[in-house]
Amino acid sequence: MFQLFLLLLEVIYLFLAFKTGNTLFMVIAVGVGAWWLYELNKDAKERSEALLTDTIQKVEQHPHTRYIISPDYLRALMLDERSGMLRILEREDVPDDFEIKEIDFEDIYEIAILEDGQQVALTAKGGVHGLSLIKGGAKMNIQVDELQEEEEEEEEDEVQKLALQLLVDDLYEPLIEYIFLDNEQAIPKELDEYKDIFKECHNWYQKISVIIKRHERKKAQDISIKGWT
């Protein structure tokens, strides 16, 4: 209500300034306009902080050792190393409760980084020297932490969507996606904003890659022990 009053006051002084040619009215109009913008930004910041606090409270109700919340507060990606579970929380709108997808660490077979649907990094149990199911059957040979481009494709300078995609042991929903960026307009890869988002995405890619390799090694050790007994 106060913001509306300031906006109305600014319009009145602008009208008087143009009507009379009085510089004082213009100065007052500019001052009131600056005050209105300040109050508008202050209110938006307070609402954003309240929304973040509420989202954190809802997310932290679930067991976790680390998590990340999307900028629009509609998604969260969580790791719980104590129970060995990965959780993806999603909701349609901010006031809604989160829907939860839980995945046992042992049930994660592959993880990939996708830029506009194109795979730029992949980690899989046993390594990948053949077909990647995430890629839809395309031949891949990508090692952990190596971001390689397909030589036959030209490098894209802009990205519209950046996501992690997981292949898990679930016949009903084997491919699960966590989106880090999904813009209507593509943004340049050289933009600092995109570099920061990609860095966070790659950071989580590394964490889940370690989980995949850790369980792969544990399984190999168990097989070796059984072979000696």
PDB file of C-alpha atoms in Angstrom:
ATOM      1  CA  MET A   1       0.000   0.000   0.000  1.00  0.00           C
ATOM      2  CA  PHE A   2       2.821   2.375   0.903  1.00  0.00           C
ATOM      3  CA  GLN A   3       4.565   1.578  -2.388  1.00  0.00           C
ATOM      4  CA  LEU A   4       1.380   2.439  -4.288  1.00  0.00           C
ATOM      5  CA  PHE A   5       1.195   5.745  -2.417  1.00  0.00           C
ATOM      6  CA  LEU A   6       4.790   6.580  -3.388  1.00  0.00           C
ATOM      7  CA  LEU A   7       4.125   5.686  -7.017  1.00  0.00           C
ATOM      8  CA  LEU A   8       1.036   7.895  -7.080  1.00  0.00           C
ATOM      9  CA  LEU A   9       2.982  10.724  -5.452  1.00  0.00           C
ATOM     10  CA  GLU A  10       5.714  10.426  -8.084  1.00  0.00           C
ATOM     11  CA  VAL A  11       3.144  10.620 -10.890  1.00  0.00           C
ATOM     12  CA  ILE A  12       1.612  13.741  -9.340  1.00  0.00           C
ATOM     13  CA  TYR A  13       4.957  15.527  -9.058  1.00  0.00           C
ATOM     14  CA  LEU A  14       5.923  14.502 -12.598  1.00  0.00           C
ATOM     15  CA  PHE A  15       2.648  15.931 -13.846  1.00  0.00           C
ATOM     16  CA  LEU A  16       3.280  19.182 -11.964  1.00  0.00           C
ATOM     17  CA  ALA A  17       6.854  19.348 -13.255  1.00  0.00           C
ATOM     18  CA  PHE A  18       5.795  19.031 -16.901  1.00  0.00           C
ATOM     19  CA  LYS A  19       2.768  21.269 -16.402  1.00  0.00           C
ATOM     20  CA  THR A  20       4.570  24.150 -14.694  1.00  0.00           C
ATOM     21  CA  GLY A  21       8.141  23.638 -15.832  1.00  0.00           C
ATOM     22  CA  ASN A  22       9.232  23.948 -12.211  1.00  0.00           C
ATOM     23  CA  THR A  23      12.549  22.161 -11.646  1.00  0.00           C
ATOM     24  CA  LEU A  24      11.788  21.644  -7.966  1.00  0.00           C
ATOM     25  CA  PHE A  25       8.820  19.419  -8.801  1.00  0.00           C
ATOM     26  CA  MET A  26      11.061  17.317 -11.065  1.00  0.00           C
ATOM     27  CA  VAL A  27      13.669  16.930  -8.312  1.00  0.00           C
ATOM     28  CA  ILE A  28      10.973  15.853  -5.853  1.00  0.00           C
ATOM     29  CA  ALA A  29       9.556  13.396  -8.416  1.00  0.00           C
ATOM     30  CA  VAL A  30      12.992  11.826  -8.937  1.00  0.00           C
ATOM     31  CA  GLY A  31      13.520  11.566  -5.179  1.00  0.00           C
ATOM     32  CA  VAL A  32      10.116   9.966  -4.623  1.00  0.00           C
ATOM     33  CA  GLY A  33      10.797   7.585  -7.524  1.00  0.00           C
ATOM     34  CA  ALA A  34      14.091   6.513  -5.973  1.00  0.00           C
ATOM     35  CA  TRP A  35      12.331   5.959  -2.652  1.00  0.00           C
ATOM     36  CA  TRP A  36       9.658   3.871  -4.399  1.00  0.00           C
ATOM     37  CA  LEU A  37      12.317   1.679  -6.053  1.00  0.00           C
ATOM     38  CA  TYR A  38      14.097   1.227  -2.728  1.00  0.00           C
ATOM     39  CA  GLU A  39      10.894   0.108  -1.003  1.00  0.00           C
ATOM     40  CA  LEU A  40      10.064  -2.196  -3.920  1.00  0.00           C
ATOM     41  CA  ASN A  41      13.484  -3.889  -3.806  1.00  0.00           C
ATOM     42  CA  LYS A  42      13.352  -4.095  -0.018  1.00  0.00           C
ATOM     43  CA  ASP A  43       9.969  -5.834  -0.135  1.00  0.00           C
ATOM     44  CA  ALA A  44      11.150  -8.254  -2.842  1.00  0.00           C
ATOM     45  CA  LYS A  45      14.260  -9.095  -0.813  1.00  0.00           C
ATOM     46  CA  GLU A  46      12.211  -9.731   2.329  1.00  0.00           C
ATOM     47  CA  ARG A  47       9.811 -12.004   0.434  1.00  0.00           C
ATOM     48  CA  SER A  48      12.724 -13.885  -1.134  1.00  0.00           C
ATOM     49  CA  GLU A  49      14.401 -14.381   2.253  1.00  0.00           C
ATOM     50  CA  ALA A  50      11.135 -15.595   3.795  1.00  0.00           C
ATOM     51  CA  LEU A  51      10.642 -17.986   0.883  1.00  0.00           C
ATOM     52  CA  LEU A  52      14.179 -19.332   1.214  1.00  0.00           C
ATOM     53  CA  THR A  53      13.757 -19.831   4.968  1.00  0.00           C
ATOM     54  CA  ASP A  54      10.485 -21.699   4.463  1.00  0.00           C
ATOM     55  CA  THR A  55      12.023 -23.861   1.712  1.00  0.00           C
ATOM     56  CA  ILE A  56      15.065 -24.702   3.838  1.00  0.00           C
ATOM     57  CA  GLN A  57      12.799 -25.750   6.700  1.00  0.00           C
ATOM     58  CA  LYS A  58      10.857 -28.085   4.408  1.00  0.00           C
ATOM     59  CA  VAL A  59      14.003 -29.522   2.830  1.00  0.00           C
ATOM     60  CA  GLU A  60      15.810 -30.072   6.116  1.00  0.00           C
ATOM     61  CA  GLN A  61      12.959 -32.194   7.425  1.00  0.00           C
ATOM     62  CA  HIS A  62      14.498 -35.007   5.390  1.00  0.00           C
ATOM     63  CA  PRO A  63      17.708 -36.768   6.504  1.00  0.00           C
ATOM     64  CA  HIS A  64      20.758 -35.368   4.734  1.00  0.00           C
ATOM     65  CA  THR A  65      24.455 -34.674   4.938  1.00  0.00           C
ATOM     66  CA  ARG A  66      24.440 -32.111   2.122  1.00  0.00           C
ATOM     67  CA  TYR A  67      21.938 -30.577  -0.269  1.00  0.00           C
ATOM     68  CA  ILE A  68      21.368 -27.900  -2.890  1.00  0.00           C
ATOM     69  CA  ILE A  69      18.207 -25.872  -3.562  1.00  0.00           C
ATOM     70  CA  SER A  70      17.340 -24.508  -7.005  1.00  0.00           C
ATOM     71  CA  PRO A  71      17.094 -20.699  -7.389  1.00  0.00           C
ATOM     72  CA  ASP A  72      13.328 -20.943  -8.005  1.00  0.00           C
ATOM     73  CA  TYR A  73      12.893 -23.011  -4.800  1.00  0.00           C
ATOM     74  CA  LEU A  74      11.058 -25.754  -6.726  1.00  0.00           C
ATOM     75  CA  ARG A  75      13.759 -28.452  -6.563  1.00  0.00           C
ATOM     76  CA  ALA A  76      16.331 -29.811  -4.152  1.00  0.00           C
ATOM     77  CA  LEU A  77      19.036 -32.441  -4.527  1.00  0.00           C
ATOM     78  CA  MET A  78      20.113 -34.205  -1.343  1.00  0.00           C
ATOM     79  CA  LEU A  79      22.712 -36.757  -0.285  1.00  0.00           C
ATOM     80  CA  ASP A  80      22.421 -38.721   2.943  1.00  0.00           C
ATOM     81  CA  GLU A  81      25.650 -40.620   3.465  1.00  0.00           C
ATOM     82  CA  ARG A  82      24.450 -42.126   6.740  1.00  0.00           C
ATOM     83  CA  SER A  83      21.596 -44.040   5.120  1.00  0.00           C
ATOM     84  CA  GLY A  84      23.202 -44.249   1.670  1.00  0.00           C
ATOM     85  CA  MET A  85      20.329 -42.448  -0.057  1.00  0.00           C
ATOM     86  CA  LEU A  86      20.064 -39.795  -2.754  1.00  0.00           C
ATOM     87  CA  ARG A  87      16.874 -37.732  -2.704  1.00  0.00           C
ATOM     88  CA  ILE A  88      15.391 -35.448  -5.340  1.00  0.00           C
ATOM     89  CA  LEU A  89      12.643 -33.124  -4.108  1.00  0.00           C
ATOM     90  CA  GLU A  90      10.339 -31.382  -6.581  1.00  0.00           C
ATOM     91  CA  ARG A  91       7.142 -29.335  -6.482  1.00  0.00           C
ATOM     92  CA  GLU A  92       4.974 -27.518  -9.012  1.00  0.00           C
ATOM     93  CA  ASP A  93       4.623 -24.259  -7.085  1.00  0.00           C
ATOM     94  CA  VAL A  94       6.278 -22.648  -4.082  1.00  0.00           C
ATOM     95  CA  PRO A  95       3.477 -23.167  -1.508  1.00  0.00           C
ATOM     96  CA  ASP A  96       3.197 -26.872  -2.405  1.00  0.00           C
ATOM     97  CA  ASP A  97       4.845 -29.680  -0.485  1.00  0.00           C
ATOM     98  CA  PHE A  98       7.738 -31.474  -2.126  1.00  0.00           C
ATOM     99  CA  GLU A  99       7.344 -34.799  -3.873  1.00  0.00           C
ATOM    100  CA  ILE A 100      10.281 -37.030  -2.985  1.00  0.00           C
ATOM    101  CA  LYS A 101      12.198 -39.492  -5.116  1.00  0.00           C
ATOM    102  CA  GLU A 102      14.583 -41.664  -3.078  1.00  0.00           C
ATOM    103  CA  ILE A 103      17.397 -43.663  -4.653  1.00  0.00           C
ATOM    104  CA  ASP A 104      19.749 -46.029  -2.886  1.00  0.00           C
ATOM    105  CA  PHE A 105      23.390 -45.302  -3.692  1.00  0.00           C
ATOM    106  CA  GLU A 106      23.804 -48.891  -4.908  1.00  0.00           C
ATOM    107  CA  ASP A 107      20.983 -48.385  -7.423  1.00  0.00           C
ATOM    108  CA  ILE A 108      22.749 -45.577  -9.316  1.00  0.00           C
ATOM    109  CA  TYR A 109      24.254 -46.992 -12.513  1.00  0.00           C
ATOM    110  CA  GLU A 110      25.181 -43.882 -14.489  1.00  0.00           C
ATOM    111  CA  ILE A 111      25.310 -40.126 -14.135  1.00  0.00           C
ATOM    112  CA  ALA A 112      25.800 -37.596 -16.919  1.00  0.00           C
ATOM    113  CA  ILE A 113      25.934 -33.855 -17.445  1.00  0.00           C
ATOM    114  CA  LEU A 114      23.668 -32.756 -20.287  1.00  0.00           C
ATOM    115  CA  GLU A 115      23.853 -29.426 -22.091  1.00  0.00           C
ATOM    116  CA  ASP A 116      20.729 -28.963 -24.192  1.00  0.00           C
ATOM    117  CA  GLY A 117      20.318 -32.733 -24.237  1.00  0.00           C
ATOM    118  CA  GLN A 118      23.911 -33.369 -25.329  1.00  0.00           C
ATOM    119  CA  GLN A 119      26.095 -35.407 -23.014  1.00  0.00           C
ATOM    120  CA  VAL A 120      29.353 -33.696 -22.038  1.00  0.00           C
ATOM    121  CA  ALA A 121      30.401 -35.937 -19.123  1.00  0.00           C
ATOM    122  CA  LEU A 122      29.511 -39.449 -18.033  1.00  0.00           C
ATOM    123  CA  THR A 123      30.364 -41.814 -15.201  1.00  0.00           C
ATOM    124  CA  ALA A 124      29.058 -45.370 -15.121  1.00  0.00           C
ATOM    125  CA  LYS A 125      29.564 -48.521 -13.108  1.00  0.00           C
ATOM    126  CA  GLY A 126      32.286 -50.572 -14.739  1.00  0.00           C
ATOM    127  CA  GLY A 127      33.290 -47.671 -16.994  1.00  0.00           C
ATOM    128  CA  VAL A 128      31.697 -46.968 -20.355  1.00  0.00           C
ATOM    129  CA  HIS A 129      33.148 -48.664 -23.409  1.00  0.00           C
ATOM    130  CA  GLY A 130      30.070 -49.245 -25.510  1.00  0.00           C
ATOM    131  CA  LEU A 131      26.480 -48.143 -25.056  1.00  0.00           C
ATOM    132  CA  SER A 132      25.310 -45.504 -22.614  1.00  0.00           C
ATOM    133  CA  LEU A 133      21.633 -45.849 -21.777  1.00  0.00           C
ATOM    134  CA  ILE A 134      21.436 -42.186 -20.800  1.00  0.00           C
ATOM    135  CA  LYS A 135      22.538 -41.214 -24.288  1.00  0.00           C
ATOM    136  CA  GLY A 136      19.833 -43.395 -25.760  1.00  0.00           C
ATOM    137  CA  GLY A 137      22.228 -46.076 -26.923  1.00  0.00           C
ATOM    138  CA  ALA A 138      24.929 -43.853 -28.408  1.00  0.00           C
ATOM    139  CA  LYS A 139      28.512 -45.043 -28.162  1.00  0.00           C
ATOM    140  CA  MET A 140      30.436 -43.249 -25.462  1.00  0.00           C
ATOM    141  CA  ASN A 141      33.864 -43.517 -23.864  1.00  0.00           C
ATOM    142  CA  ILE A 142      34.079 -40.829 -21.210  1.00  0.00           C
ATOM    143  CA  GLN A 143      36.147 -41.128 -18.032  1.00  0.00           C
ATOM    144  CA  VAL A 144      35.368 -39.625 -14.632  1.00  0.00           C
ATOM    145  CA  ASP A 145      35.993 -35.854 -14.388  1.00  0.00           C
ATOM    146  CA  GLU A 146      36.858 -35.511 -18.092  1.00  0.00           C
ATOM    147  CA  LEU A 147      34.612 -33.133 -20.027  1.00  0.00           C
ATOM    148  CA  GLN A 148      34.981 -34.191 -23.658  1.00  0.00           C
ATOM    149  CA  GLU A 149      33.170 -32.972 -26.740  1.00  0.00           C
ATOM    150  CA  GLU A 150      32.200 -35.167 -29.648  1.00  0.00           C
ATOM    151  CA  GLU A 151      34.679 -34.373 -32.407  1.00  0.00           C
ATOM    152  CA  GLU A 152      32.065 -34.526 -35.136  1.00  0.00           C
ATOM    153  CA  GLU A 153      29.879 -31.860 -33.540  1.00  0.00           C
ATOM    154  CA  GLU A 154      30.534 -28.157 -33.487  1.00  0.00           C
ATOM    155  CA  GLU A 155      30.835 -26.606 -30.063  1.00  0.00           C
ATOM    156  CA  GLU A 156      27.774 -24.598 -29.079  1.00  0.00           C
ATOM    157  CA  ASP A 157      28.434 -21.129 -27.701  1.00  0.00           C
ATOM    158  CA  GLU A 158      25.125 -20.871 -25.844  1.00  0.00           C
ATOM    159  CA  VAL A 159      23.183 -23.154 -23.526  1.00  0.00           C
ATOM    160  CA  GLN A 160      19.500 -23.146 -22.702  1.00  0.00           C
ATOM    161  CA  LYS A 161      19.301 -26.165 -20.395  1.00  0.00           C
ATOM    162  CA  LEU A 162      21.849 -27.759 -18.068  1.00  0.00           C
ATOM    163  CA  ALA A 163      20.998 -30.874 -16.096  1.00  0.00           C
ATOM    164  CA  LEU A 164      22.286 -33.949 -14.338  1.00  0.00           C
ATOM    165  CA  GLN A 165      20.712 -37.174 -15.530  1.00  0.00           C
ATOM    166  CA  LEU A 166      20.910 -40.429 -13.609  1.00  0.00           C
ATOM    167  CA  LEU A 167      20.274 -43.984 -14.725  1.00  0.00           C
ATOM    168  CA  VAL A 168      18.927 -45.917 -11.741  1.00  0.00           C
ATOM    169  CA  ASP A 169      17.593 -49.363 -10.925  1.00  0.00           C
ATOM    170  CA  ASP A 170      13.913 -48.546 -11.429  1.00  0.00           C
ATOM    171  CA  LEU A 171      11.900 -50.138 -14.230  1.00  0.00           C
ATOM    172  CA  TYR A 172       9.137 -47.529 -13.951  1.00  0.00           C
ATOM    173  CA  GLU A 173      11.423 -44.476 -14.032  1.00  0.00           C
ATOM    174  CA  PRO A 174      14.984 -45.476 -14.952  1.00  0.00           C
ATOM    175  CA  LEU A 175      16.079 -41.980 -16.025  1.00  0.00           C
ATOM    176  CA  ILE A 176      15.944 -39.209 -13.437  1.00  0.00           C
ATOM    177  CA  GLU A 177      16.878 -35.613 -14.130  1.00  0.00           C
ATOM    178  CA  TYR A 178      17.870 -32.746 -11.870  1.00  0.00           C
ATOM    179  CA  ILE A 179      17.832 -29.400 -13.671  1.00  0.00           C
ATOM    180  CA  PHE A 180      20.356 -26.680 -12.870  1.00  0.00           C
ATOM    181  CA  LEU A 181      19.373 -24.320 -15.696  1.00  0.00           C
ATOM    182  CA  ASP A 182      16.298 -24.168 -17.919  1.00  0.00           C
ATOM    183  CA  ASN A 183      15.902 -20.789 -19.624  1.00  0.00           C
ATOM    184  CA  GLU A 184      13.598 -19.722 -22.408  1.00  0.00           C
ATOM    185  CA  GLN A 185      16.555 -17.861 -23.894  1.00  0.00           C
ATOM    186  CA  ALA A 186      19.962 -19.504 -24.225  1.00  0.00           C
ATOM    187  CA  ILE A 187      22.843 -17.841 -22.395  1.00  0.00           C
ATOM    188  CA  PRO A 188      26.498 -17.705 -23.519  1.00  0.00           C
ATOM    189  CA  LYS A 189      28.857 -20.272 -22.033  1.00  0.00           C
ATOM    190  CA  GLU A 190      31.403 -17.525 -21.411  1.00  0.00           C
ATOM    191  CA  LEU A 191      29.008 -15.673 -19.118  1.00  0.00           C
ATOM    192  CA  ASP A 192      30.095 -15.769 -15.465  1.00  0.00           C
ATOM    193  CA  GLU A 193      26.552 -16.715 -14.463  1.00  0.00           C
ATOM    194  CA  TYR A 194      26.695 -19.875 -16.586  1.00  0.00           C
ATOM    195  CA  LYS A 195      30.209 -20.734 -15.429  1.00  0.00           C
ATOM    196  CA  ASP A 196      29.035 -20.608 -11.801  1.00  0.00           C
ATOM    197  CA  ILE A 197      26.009 -22.800 -12.546  1.00  0.00           C
ATOM    198  CA  PHE A 198      28.115 -25.300 -14.491  1.00  0.00           C
ATOM    199  CA  LYS A 199      30.686 -25.389 -11.692  1.00  0.00           C
ATOM    200  CA  GLU A 200      27.955 -26.296  -9.180  1.00  0.00           C
ATOM    201  CA  CYS A 201      26.530 -28.904 -11.554  1.00  0.00           C
ATOM    202  CA  HIS A 202      29.960 -30.451 -12.099  1.00  0.00           C
ATOM    203  CA  ASN A 203      30.594 -30.401  -8.359  1.00  0.00           C
ATOM    204  CA  TRP A 204      27.519 -32.585  -7.787  1.00  0.00           C
ATOM    205  CA  TYR A 205      28.449 -34.728 -10.776  1.00  0.00           C
ATOM    206  CA  GLN A 206      31.776 -35.442  -9.084  1.00  0.00           C
ATOM    207  CA  LYS A 207      30.137 -36.296  -5.753  1.00  0.00           C
ATOM    208  CA  ILE A 208      27.760 -38.800  -7.328  1.00  0.00           C
ATOM    209  CA  SER A 209      30.550 -40.177  -9.530  1.00  0.00           C
ATOM    210  CA  VAL A 210      32.525 -40.935  -6.364  1.00  0.00           C
ATOM    211  CA  ILE A 211      29.474 -42.715  -4.927  1.00  0.00           C
ATOM    212  CA  ILE A 212      29.170 -44.861  -8.065  1.00  0.00           C
ATOM    213  CA  LYS A 213      32.858 -45.789  -8.067  1.00  0.00           C
ATOM    214  CA  ARG A 214      32.920 -46.359  -4.308  1.00  0.00           C
ATOM    215  CA  HIS A 215      30.108 -48.916  -4.510  1.00  0.00           C
ATOM    216  CA  GLU A 216      31.665 -50.466  -7.596  1.00  0.00           C
ATOM    217  CA  ARG A 217      34.936 -50.982  -5.702  1.00  0.00           C
ATOM    218  CA  LYS A 218      33.106 -52.326  -2.644  1.00  0.00           C
ATOM    219  CA  LYS A 219      31.283 -54.865  -4.806  1.00  0.00           C
ATOM    220  CA  ALA A 220      34.565 -55.940  -6.416  1.00  0.00           C
ATOM    221  CA  GLN A 221      36.142 -56.373  -2.972  1.00  0.00           C
ATOM    222  CA  ASP A 222      33.181 -58.446  -1.786  1.00  0.00           C
ATOM    223  CA  ILE A 223      33.502 -60.698  -4.825  1.00  0.00           C
ATOM    224  CA  SER A 224      37.240 -61.111  -4.177  1.00  0.00           C
ATOM    225  CA  ILE A 225      36.637 -62.025  -0.540  1.00  0.00           C
ATOM    226  CA  LYS A 226      34.012 -64.590  -1.508  1.00  0.00           C
ATOM    227  CA  GLY A 227      36.430 -66.034  -4.045  1.00  0.00           C
ATOM    228  CA  TRP A 228      38.990 -66.685  -1.312  1.00  0.00           C
ATOM    229  CA  THR A 229      36.518 -68.271   1.108  1.00  0.00           C
TER     230      THR A 229
END
